[in-house]
């Protein structure tokens, strides 16, 4: 499940992927990442991005591919290539 949020959530805008137990959020202005295991942390209070580099890499690759394939626009202030 993919989605793109251009709202006032934390540090908008962001793109999100949910796959299995995992949810990865990428904030599009600065590229910051948050990773949560939704089975163990439904409130999303423990960011596991630094501890689960392999999961982050896999999900980020899928999220970036989804944005490219669907031509999802990045905000003008974004530091990201895609």
mmCIF file of N, CA, C and O in Angstrom:
data_model
loop_
_atom_site.group_PDB
_atom_site.id
_atom_site.type_symbol
_atom_site.label_atom_id
_atom_site.label_comp_id
_atom_site.label_asym_id
_atom_site.label_seq_id
_atom_site.Cartn_x
_atom_site.Cartn_y
_atom_site.Cartn_z
ATOM 1 N N UNK A 1 0.853 -1.168 0.000
ATOM 2 C CA UNK A 1 0.000 0.000 0.000
ATOM 3 C C UNK A 1 0.895 1.226 0.000
ATOM 4 O O UNK A 1 1.821 1.334 0.808
ATOM 5 N N UNK A 2 0.667 2.119 -0.939
ATOM 6 C CA UNK A 2 1.443 3.347 -1.057
ATOM 7 C C UNK A 2 0.505 4.537 -0.923
ATOM 8 O O UNK A 2 -0.627 4.484 -1.370
ATOM 9 N N UNK A 3 1.003 5.620 -0.369
ATOM 10 C CA UNK A 3 0.253 6.864 -0.430
ATOM 11 C C UNK A 3 1.194 8.042 -0.310
ATOM 12 O O UNK A 3 2.332 7.922 0.113
ATOM 13 N N UNK A 4 0.681 9.193 -0.729
ATOM 14 C CA UNK A 4 1.440 10.426 -0.815
ATOM 15 C C UNK A 4 0.622 11.476 -0.082
ATOM 16 O O UNK A 4 -0.537 11.700 -0.415
ATOM 17 N N UNK A 5 1.214 12.093 0.918
ATOM 18 C CA UNK A 5 0.474 13.023 1.769
ATOM 19 C C UNK A 5 1.035 14.432 1.593
ATOM 20 O O UNK A 5 2.230 14.655 1.798
ATOM 21 N N UNK A 6 0.186 15.338 1.226
ATOM 22 C CA UNK A 6 0.570 16.746 1.113
ATOM 23 C C UNK A 6 -0.255 17.541 2.124
ATOM 24 O O UNK A 6 -0.946 18.482 1.789
ATOM 25 N N UNK A 7 -0.183 17.118 3.387
ATOM 26 C CA UNK A 7 -0.997 17.748 4.424
ATOM 27 C C UNK A 7 -0.090 18.336 5.502
ATOM 28 O O UNK A 7 1.092 18.558 5.274
ATOM 29 N N UNK A 8 -0.622 18.516 6.671
ATOM 30 C CA UNK A 8 0.149 19.088 7.765
ATOM 31 C C UNK A 8 0.635 18.025 8.740
ATOM 32 O O UNK A 8 0.882 18.310 9.904
ATOM 33 N N UNK A 9 0.817 16.802 8.296
ATOM 34 C CA UNK A 9 1.289 15.713 9.145
ATOM 35 C C UNK A 9 2.775 15.899 9.447
ATOM 36 O O UNK A 9 3.605 15.858 8.547
ATOM 37 N N UNK A 10 3.129 16.127 10.674
ATOM 38 C CA UNK A 10 4.509 16.273 11.163
ATOM 39 C C UNK A 10 5.337 17.236 10.323
ATOM 40 O O UNK A 10 5.454 18.395 10.628
ATOM 41 N N UNK A 11 5.954 16.740 9.272
ATOM 42 C CA UNK A 11 6.861 17.525 8.432
ATOM 43 C C UNK A 11 6.465 17.292 6.978
ATOM 44 O O UNK A 11 7.152 16.611 6.247
ATOM 45 N N UNK A 12 5.334 17.837 6.568
ATOM 46 C CA UNK A 12 4.800 17.508 5.252
ATOM 47 C C UNK A 12 5.680 18.025 4.127
ATOM 48 O O UNK A 12 6.485 18.916 4.353
ATOM 49 N N UNK A 13 5.486 17.581 2.952
ATOM 50 C CA UNK A 13 4.718 16.414 2.560
ATOM 51 C C UNK A 13 5.548 15.138 2.710
ATOM 52 O O UNK A 13 6.757 15.212 2.950
ATOM 53 N N UNK A 14 4.895 14.007 2.551
ATOM 54 C CA UNK A 14 5.605 12.738 2.691
ATOM 55 C C UNK A 14 4.968 11.674 1.801
ATOM 56 O O UNK A 14 3.837 11.803 1.373
ATOM 57 N N UNK A 15 5.779 10.652 1.524
ATOM 58 C CA UNK A 15 5.296 9.457 0.840
ATOM 59 C C UNK A 15 5.429 8.308 1.818
ATOM 60 O O UNK A 15 6.371 8.279 2.622
ATOM 61 N N UNK A 16 4.507 7.360 1.741
ATOM 62 C CA UNK A 16 4.450 6.286 2.729
ATOM 63 C C UNK A 16 4.229 4.955 2.019
ATOM 64 O O UNK A 16 3.473 4.892 1.045
ATOM 65 N N UNK A 17 4.891 3.929 2.532
ATOM 66 C CA UNK A 17 4.641 2.565 2.085
ATOM 67 C C UNK A 17 4.325 1.723 3.317
ATOM 68 O O UNK A 17 4.989 1.836 4.343
ATOM 69 N N UNK A 18 3.294 0.896 3.195
ATOM 70 C CA UNK A 18 2.939 -0.091 4.217
ATOM 71 C C UNK A 18 3.069 -1.455 3.556
ATOM 72 O O UNK A 18 2.444 -1.721 2.527
ATOM 73 N N UNK A 19 3.919 -2.302 4.134
ATOM 74 C CA UNK A 19 4.123 -3.640 3.595
ATOM 75 C C UNK A 19 4.264 -4.602 4.759
ATOM 76 O O UNK A 19 5.207 -4.491 5.545
ATOM 77 N N UNK A 20 3.323 -5.531 4.854
ATOM 78 C CA UNK A 20 3.346 -6.469 5.974
ATOM 79 C C UNK A 20 3.210 -5.718 7.286
ATOM 80 O O UNK A 20 2.321 -4.894 7.451
ATOM 81 N N UNK A 21 4.126 -5.984 8.201
ATOM 82 C CA UNK A 21 4.093 -5.340 9.520
ATOM 83 C C UNK A 21 4.723 -3.955 9.503
ATOM 84 O O UNK A 21 4.656 -3.239 10.491
ATOM 85 N N UNK A 22 5.365 -3.577 8.396
ATOM 86 C CA UNK A 22 6.187 -2.376 8.347
ATOM 87 C C UNK A 22 5.501 -1.189 7.682
ATOM 88 O O UNK A 22 4.754 -1.343 6.732
ATOM 89 N N UNK A 23 5.821 -0.004 8.194
ATOM 90 C CA UNK A 23 5.386 1.255 7.593
ATOM 91 C C UNK A 23 6.596 2.173 7.535
ATOM 92 O O UNK A 23 7.228 2.446 8.558
ATOM 93 N N UNK A 24 6.933 2.630 6.330
ATOM 94 C CA UNK A 24 8.036 3.559 6.131
ATOM 95 C C UNK A 24 7.476 4.885 5.659
ATOM 96 O O UNK A 24 6.684 4.931 4.716
ATOM 97 N N UNK A 25 7.897 5.956 6.298
ATOM 98 C CA UNK A 25 7.509 7.310 5.920
ATOM 99 C C UNK A 25 8.766 8.032 5.454
ATOM 100 O O UNK A 25 9.785 8.016 6.147
ATOM 101 N N UNK A 26 8.692 8.635 4.275
ATOM 102 C CA UNK A 26 9.796 9.468 3.801
ATOM 103 C C UNK A 26 9.274 10.887 3.649
ATOM 104 O O UNK A 26 8.351 11.153 2.879
ATOM 105 N N UNK A 27 9.875 11.799 4.396
ATOM 106 C CA UNK A 27 9.507 13.207 4.313
ATOM 107 C C UNK A 27 10.223 13.805 3.111
ATOM 108 O O UNK A 27 11.440 13.668 2.962
ATOM 109 N N UNK A 28 9.484 14.439 2.231
ATOM 110 C CA UNK A 28 9.980 14.784 0.912
ATOM 111 C C UNK A 28 10.810 16.055 0.842
ATOM 112 O O UNK A 28 11.566 16.240 -0.102
ATOM 113 N N UNK A 29 10.707 16.927 1.803
ATOM 114 C CA UNK A 29 11.539 18.125 1.767
ATOM 115 C C UNK A 29 12.989 17.816 2.120
ATOM 116 O O UNK A 29 13.906 18.316 1.486
ATOM 117 N N UNK A 30 13.187 16.969 3.139
ATOM 118 C CA UNK A 30 14.554 16.711 3.609
ATOM 119 C C UNK A 30 14.990 15.251 3.490
ATOM 120 O O UNK A 30 16.139 14.927 3.763
ATOM 121 N N UNK A 31 14.086 14.346 3.089
ATOM 122 C CA UNK A 31 14.433 12.943 2.930
ATOM 123 C C UNK A 31 14.454 12.145 4.221
ATOM 124 O O UNK A 31 14.769 10.957 4.213
ATOM 125 N N UNK A 32 14.114 12.751 5.332
ATOM 126 C CA UNK A 32 14.101 12.060 6.622
ATOM 127 C C UNK A 32 13.200 10.823 6.538
ATOM 128 O O UNK A 32 12.164 10.851 5.873
ATOM 129 N N UNK A 33 13.628 9.753 7.233
ATOM 130 C CA UNK A 33 12.885 8.493 7.203
ATOM 131 C C UNK A 33 12.423 8.081 8.592
ATOM 132 O O UNK A 33 13.144 8.280 9.579
ATOM 133 N N UNK A 34 11.238 7.508 8.644
ATOM 134 C CA UNK A 34 10.726 6.896 9.860
ATOM 135 C C UNK A 34 10.219 5.511 9.500
ATOM 136 O O UNK A 34 9.546 5.344 8.483
ATOM 137 N N UNK A 35 10.554 4.528 10.332
ATOM 138 C CA UNK A 35 10.137 3.150 10.119
ATOM 139 C C UNK A 35 9.486 2.622 11.383
ATOM 140 O O UNK A 35 10.045 2.775 12.475
ATOM 141 N N UNK A 36 8.327 2.013 11.206
ATOM 142 C CA UNK A 36 7.599 1.470 12.354
ATOM 143 C C UNK A 36 7.150 0.043 12.080
ATOM 144 O O UNK A 36 6.767 -0.286 10.959
ATOM 145 N N UNK A 37 7.199 -0.788 13.120
ATOM 146 C CA UNK A 37 6.609 -2.118 13.076
ATOM 147 C C UNK A 37 5.222 -1.958 13.684
ATOM 148 O O UNK A 37 5.082 -1.792 14.900
ATOM 149 N N UNK A 38 4.194 -1.986 12.852
ATOM 150 C CA UNK A 38 2.839 -1.679 13.315
ATOM 151 C C UNK A 38 2.219 -2.775 14.168
ATOM 152 O O UNK A 38 1.255 -2.508 14.890
ATOM 153 N N UNK A 39 2.752 -3.976 14.121
ATOM 154 C CA UNK A 39 2.256 -5.037 14.990
ATOM 155 C C UNK A 39 2.721 -4.784 16.425
ATOM 156 O O UNK A 39 1.966 -4.938 17.376
ATOM 157 N N UNK A 40 3.971 -4.351 16.559
ATOM 158 C CA UNK A 40 4.547 -4.122 17.889
ATOM 159 C C UNK A 40 4.376 -2.691 18.382
ATOM 160 O O UNK A 40 4.516 -2.427 19.576
ATOM 161 N N UNK A 41 4.100 -1.751 17.489
ATOM 162 C CA UNK A 41 4.076 -0.326 17.840
ATOM 163 C C UNK A 41 2.991 0.390 17.045
ATOM 164 O O UNK A 41 3.270 1.194 16.169
ATOM 165 N N UNK A 42 1.760 0.106 17.353
ATOM 166 C CA UNK A 42 0.627 0.672 16.617
ATOM 167 C C UNK A 42 0.567 2.196 16.724
ATOM 168 O O UNK A 42 0.100 2.880 15.826
ATOM 169 N N UNK A 43 1.084 2.751 17.817
ATOM 170 C CA UNK A 43 1.061 4.205 18.011
ATOM 171 C C UNK A 43 2.206 4.920 17.296
ATOM 172 O O UNK A 43 2.317 6.136 17.362
ATOM 173 N N UNK A 44 3.084 4.153 16.639
ATOM 174 C CA UNK A 44 4.217 4.713 15.910
ATOM 175 C C UNK A 44 5.068 5.622 16.802
ATOM 176 O O UNK A 44 5.385 6.751 16.462
ATOM 177 N N UNK A 45 5.464 5.100 17.941
ATOM 178 C CA UNK A 45 6.249 5.886 18.886
ATOM 179 C C UNK A 45 7.729 5.532 18.890
ATOM 180 O O UNK A 45 8.528 6.254 19.477
ATOM 181 N N UNK A 46 8.119 4.425 18.231
ATOM 182 C CA UNK A 46 9.507 3.978 18.242
ATOM 183 C C UNK A 46 10.026 3.873 16.799
ATOM 184 O O UNK A 46 9.812 2.877 16.122
ATOM 185 N N UNK A 47 10.722 4.912 16.338
ATOM 186 C CA UNK A 47 11.262 4.948 14.984
ATOM 187 C C UNK A 47 12.435 3.977 14.891
ATOM 188 O O UNK A 47 13.461 4.155 15.538
ATOM 189 N N UNK A 48 12.296 2.946 14.054
ATOM 190 C CA UNK A 48 13.309 1.901 13.921
ATOM 191 C C UNK A 48 14.221 2.093 12.706
ATOM 192 O O UNK A 48 14.987 1.188 12.363
ATOM 193 N N UNK A 49 14.165 3.240 12.064
ATOM 194 C CA UNK A 49 14.919 3.461 10.825
ATOM 195 C C UNK A 49 16.418 3.225 10.999
ATOM 196 O O UNK A 49 17.061 2.646 10.122
ATOM 197 N N UNK A 50 16.989 3.619 12.098
ATOM 198 C CA UNK A 50 18.434 3.449 12.310
ATOM 199 C C UNK A 50 18.794 2.007 12.639
ATOM 200 O O UNK A 50 19.904 1.568 12.343
ATOM 201 N N UNK A 51 17.874 1.275 13.229
ATOM 202 C CA UNK A 51 18.149 -0.094 13.665
ATOM 203 C C UNK A 51 17.847 -1.151 12.598
ATOM 204 O O UNK A 51 18.323 -2.279 12.697
ATOM 205 N N UNK A 52 17.044 -0.817 11.623
ATOM 206 C CA UNK A 52 16.588 -1.787 10.615
ATOM 207 C C UNK A 52 16.944 -1.286 9.211
ATOM 208 O O UNK A 52 16.082 -1.112 8.345
ATOM 209 N N UNK A 53 18.241 -1.094 8.961
ATOM 210 C CA UNK A 53 18.705 -0.510 7.696
ATOM 211 C C UNK A 53 18.277 -1.339 6.484
ATOM 212 O O UNK A 53 17.928 -0.777 5.438
ATOM 213 N N UNK A 54 18.285 -2.652 6.594
ATOM 214 C CA UNK A 54 17.919 -3.499 5.456
ATOM 215 C C UNK A 54 16.441 -3.336 5.100
ATOM 216 O O UNK A 54 16.083 -3.252 3.924
ATOM 217 N N UNK A 55 15.583 -3.269 6.107
ATOM 218 C CA UNK A 55 14.144 -3.073 5.873
ATOM 219 C C UNK A 55 13.930 -1.696 5.245
ATOM 220 O O UNK A 55 13.168 -1.550 4.284
ATOM 221 N N UNK A 56 14.611 -0.690 5.763
ATOM 222 C CA UNK A 56 14.496 0.660 5.217
ATOM 223 C C UNK A 56 14.906 0.672 3.753
ATOM 224 O O UNK A 56 14.214 1.228 2.906
ATOM 225 N N UNK A 57 16.033 0.062 3.433
ATOM 226 C CA UNK A 57 16.545 0.041 2.063
ATOM 227 C C UNK A 57 15.538 -0.609 1.104
ATOM 228 O O UNK A 57 15.258 -0.085 0.030
ATOM 229 N N UNK A 58 14.988 -1.745 1.516
ATOM 230 C CA UNK A 58 14.021 -2.460 0.676
ATOM 231 C C UNK A 58 12.757 -1.636 0.444
ATOM 232 O O UNK A 58 12.307 -1.474 -0.691
ATOM 233 N N UNK A 59 12.192 -1.101 1.514
ATOM 234 C CA UNK A 59 10.952 -0.338 1.396
ATOM 235 C C UNK A 59 11.163 0.985 0.661
ATOM 236 O O UNK A 59 10.315 1.407 -0.130
ATOM 237 N N UNK A 60 12.296 1.631 0.912
ATOM 238 C CA UNK A 60 12.580 2.903 0.243
ATOM 239 C C UNK A 60 12.745 2.697 -1.254
ATOM 240 O O UNK A 60 12.286 3.508 -2.057
ATOM 241 N N UNK A 61 13.371 1.594 -1.640
ATOM 242 C CA UNK A 61 13.517 1.282 -3.063
ATOM 243 C C UNK A 61 12.142 1.103 -3.705
ATOM 244 O O UNK A 61 11.884 1.633 -4.791
ATOM 245 N N UNK A 62 11.257 0.380 -3.046
ATOM 246 C CA UNK A 62 9.895 0.180 -3.580
ATOM 247 C C UNK A 62 9.129 1.496 -3.645
ATOM 248 O O UNK A 62 8.415 1.762 -4.615
ATOM 249 N N UNK A 63 9.285 2.326 -2.626
ATOM 250 C CA UNK A 63 8.579 3.610 -2.571
ATOM 251 C C UNK A 63 9.074 4.546 -3.675
ATOM 252 O O UNK A 63 8.271 5.177 -4.373
ATOM 253 N N UNK A 64 10.378 4.605 -3.862
ATOM 254 C CA UNK A 64 10.946 5.449 -4.909
ATOM 255 C C UNK A 64 10.513 4.968 -6.291
ATOM 256 O O UNK A 64 10.147 5.781 -7.153
ATOM 257 N N UNK A 65 10.529 3.663 -6.506
ATOM 258 C CA UNK A 65 10.076 3.095 -7.777
ATOM 259 C C UNK A 65 8.615 3.432 -8.029
ATOM 260 O O UNK A 65 8.230 3.799 -9.141
ATOM 261 N N UNK A 66 7.789 3.347 -6.994
ATOM 262 C CA UNK A 66 6.369 3.688 -7.120
ATOM 263 C C UNK A 66 6.200 5.148 -7.531
ATOM 264 O O UNK A 66 5.407 5.457 -8.430
ATOM 265 N N UNK A 67 6.964 6.053 -6.904
ATOM 266 C CA UNK A 67 6.857 7.477 -7.250
ATOM 267 C C UNK A 67 7.280 7.715 -8.696
ATOM 268 O O UNK A 67 6.625 8.458 -9.425
ATOM 269 N N UNK A 68 8.378 7.090 -9.111
ATOM 270 C CA UNK A 68 8.854 7.258 -10.495
ATOM 271 C C UNK A 68 7.830 6.724 -11.494
ATOM 272 O O UNK A 68 7.494 7.392 -12.474
ATOM 273 N N UNK A 69 7.353 5.513 -11.253
ATOM 274 C CA UNK A 69 6.412 4.860 -12.161
ATOM 275 C C UNK A 69 5.122 5.659 -12.307
ATOM 276 O O UNK A 69 4.561 5.760 -13.397
ATOM 277 N N UNK A 70 4.659 6.229 -11.212
ATOM 278 C CA UNK A 70 3.387 6.960 -11.212
ATOM 279 C C UNK A 70 3.556 8.469 -11.384
ATOM 280 O O UNK A 70 2.580 9.209 -11.257
ATOM 281 N N UNK A 71 4.794 8.888 -11.620
ATOM 282 C CA UNK A 71 5.094 10.311 -11.840
ATOM 283 C C UNK A 71 4.540 11.188 -10.717
ATOM 284 O O UNK A 71 3.920 12.230 -10.969
ATOM 285 N N UNK A 72 4.764 10.735 -9.482
ATOM 286 C CA UNK A 72 4.307 11.491 -8.314
ATOM 287 C C UNK A 72 5.212 12.710 -8.159
ATOM 288 O O UNK A 72 6.437 12.571 -8.068
ATOM 289 N N UNK A 73 4.666 13.903 -8.151
ATOM 290 C CA UNK A 73 5.500 15.099 -8.081
ATOM 291 C C UNK A 73 6.098 15.311 -6.689
ATOM 292 O O UNK A 73 5.466 15.043 -5.676
ATOM 293 N N UNK A 74 7.321 15.796 -6.683
ATOM 294 C CA UNK A 74 7.966 16.194 -5.433
ATOM 295 C C UNK A 74 7.727 17.682 -5.232
ATOM 296 O O UNK A 74 7.567 18.432 -6.201
ATOM 297 N N UNK A 75 7.721 18.137 -3.990
ATOM 298 C CA UNK A 75 7.525 19.571 -3.748
ATOM 299 C C UNK A 75 8.726 20.365 -4.253
ATOM 300 O O UNK A 75 9.850 19.828 -4.296
ATOM 301 N N UNK A 76 8.537 21.609 -4.596
ATOM 302 C CA UNK A 76 9.641 22.438 -5.108
ATOM 303 C C UNK A 76 10.817 22.530 -4.131
ATOM 304 O O UNK A 76 11.958 22.638 -4.551
ATOM 305 N N UNK A 77 10.568 22.456 -2.847
ATOM 306 C CA UNK A 77 11.633 22.595 -1.840
ATOM 307 C C UNK A 77 12.356 21.272 -1.567
ATOM 308 O O UNK A 77 13.283 21.240 -0.760
ATOM 309 N N UNK A 78 11.974 20.202 -2.250
ATOM 310 C CA UNK A 78 12.543 18.893 -1.970
ATOM 311 C C UNK A 78 14.010 18.810 -2.359
ATOM 312 O O UNK A 78 14.442 19.323 -3.392
ATOM 313 N N UNK A 79 14.784 18.108 -1.519
ATOM 314 C CA UNK A 79 16.189 17.844 -1.780
ATOM 315 C C UNK A 79 16.370 16.521 -2.529
ATOM 316 O O UNK A 79 17.486 16.158 -2.880
ATOM 317 N N UNK A 80 15.295 15.786 -2.754
ATOM 318 C CA UNK A 80 15.363 14.448 -3.359
ATOM 319 C C UNK A 80 15.371 14.505 -4.885
ATOM 320 O O UNK A 80 14.796 15.416 -5.472
ATOM 321 N N UNK A 81 16.001 13.499 -5.484
ATOM 322 C CA UNK A 81 16.010 13.388 -6.944
ATOM 323 C C UNK A 81 14.689 12.806 -7.452
ATOM 324 O O UNK A 81 14.188 13.166 -8.512
ATOM 325 N N UNK A 82 14.128 11.829 -6.686
ATOM 326 C CA UNK A 82 12.853 11.193 -7.037
ATOM 327 C C UNK A 82 12.071 10.928 -5.772
ATOM 328 O O UNK A 82 12.574 10.680 -4.743
#
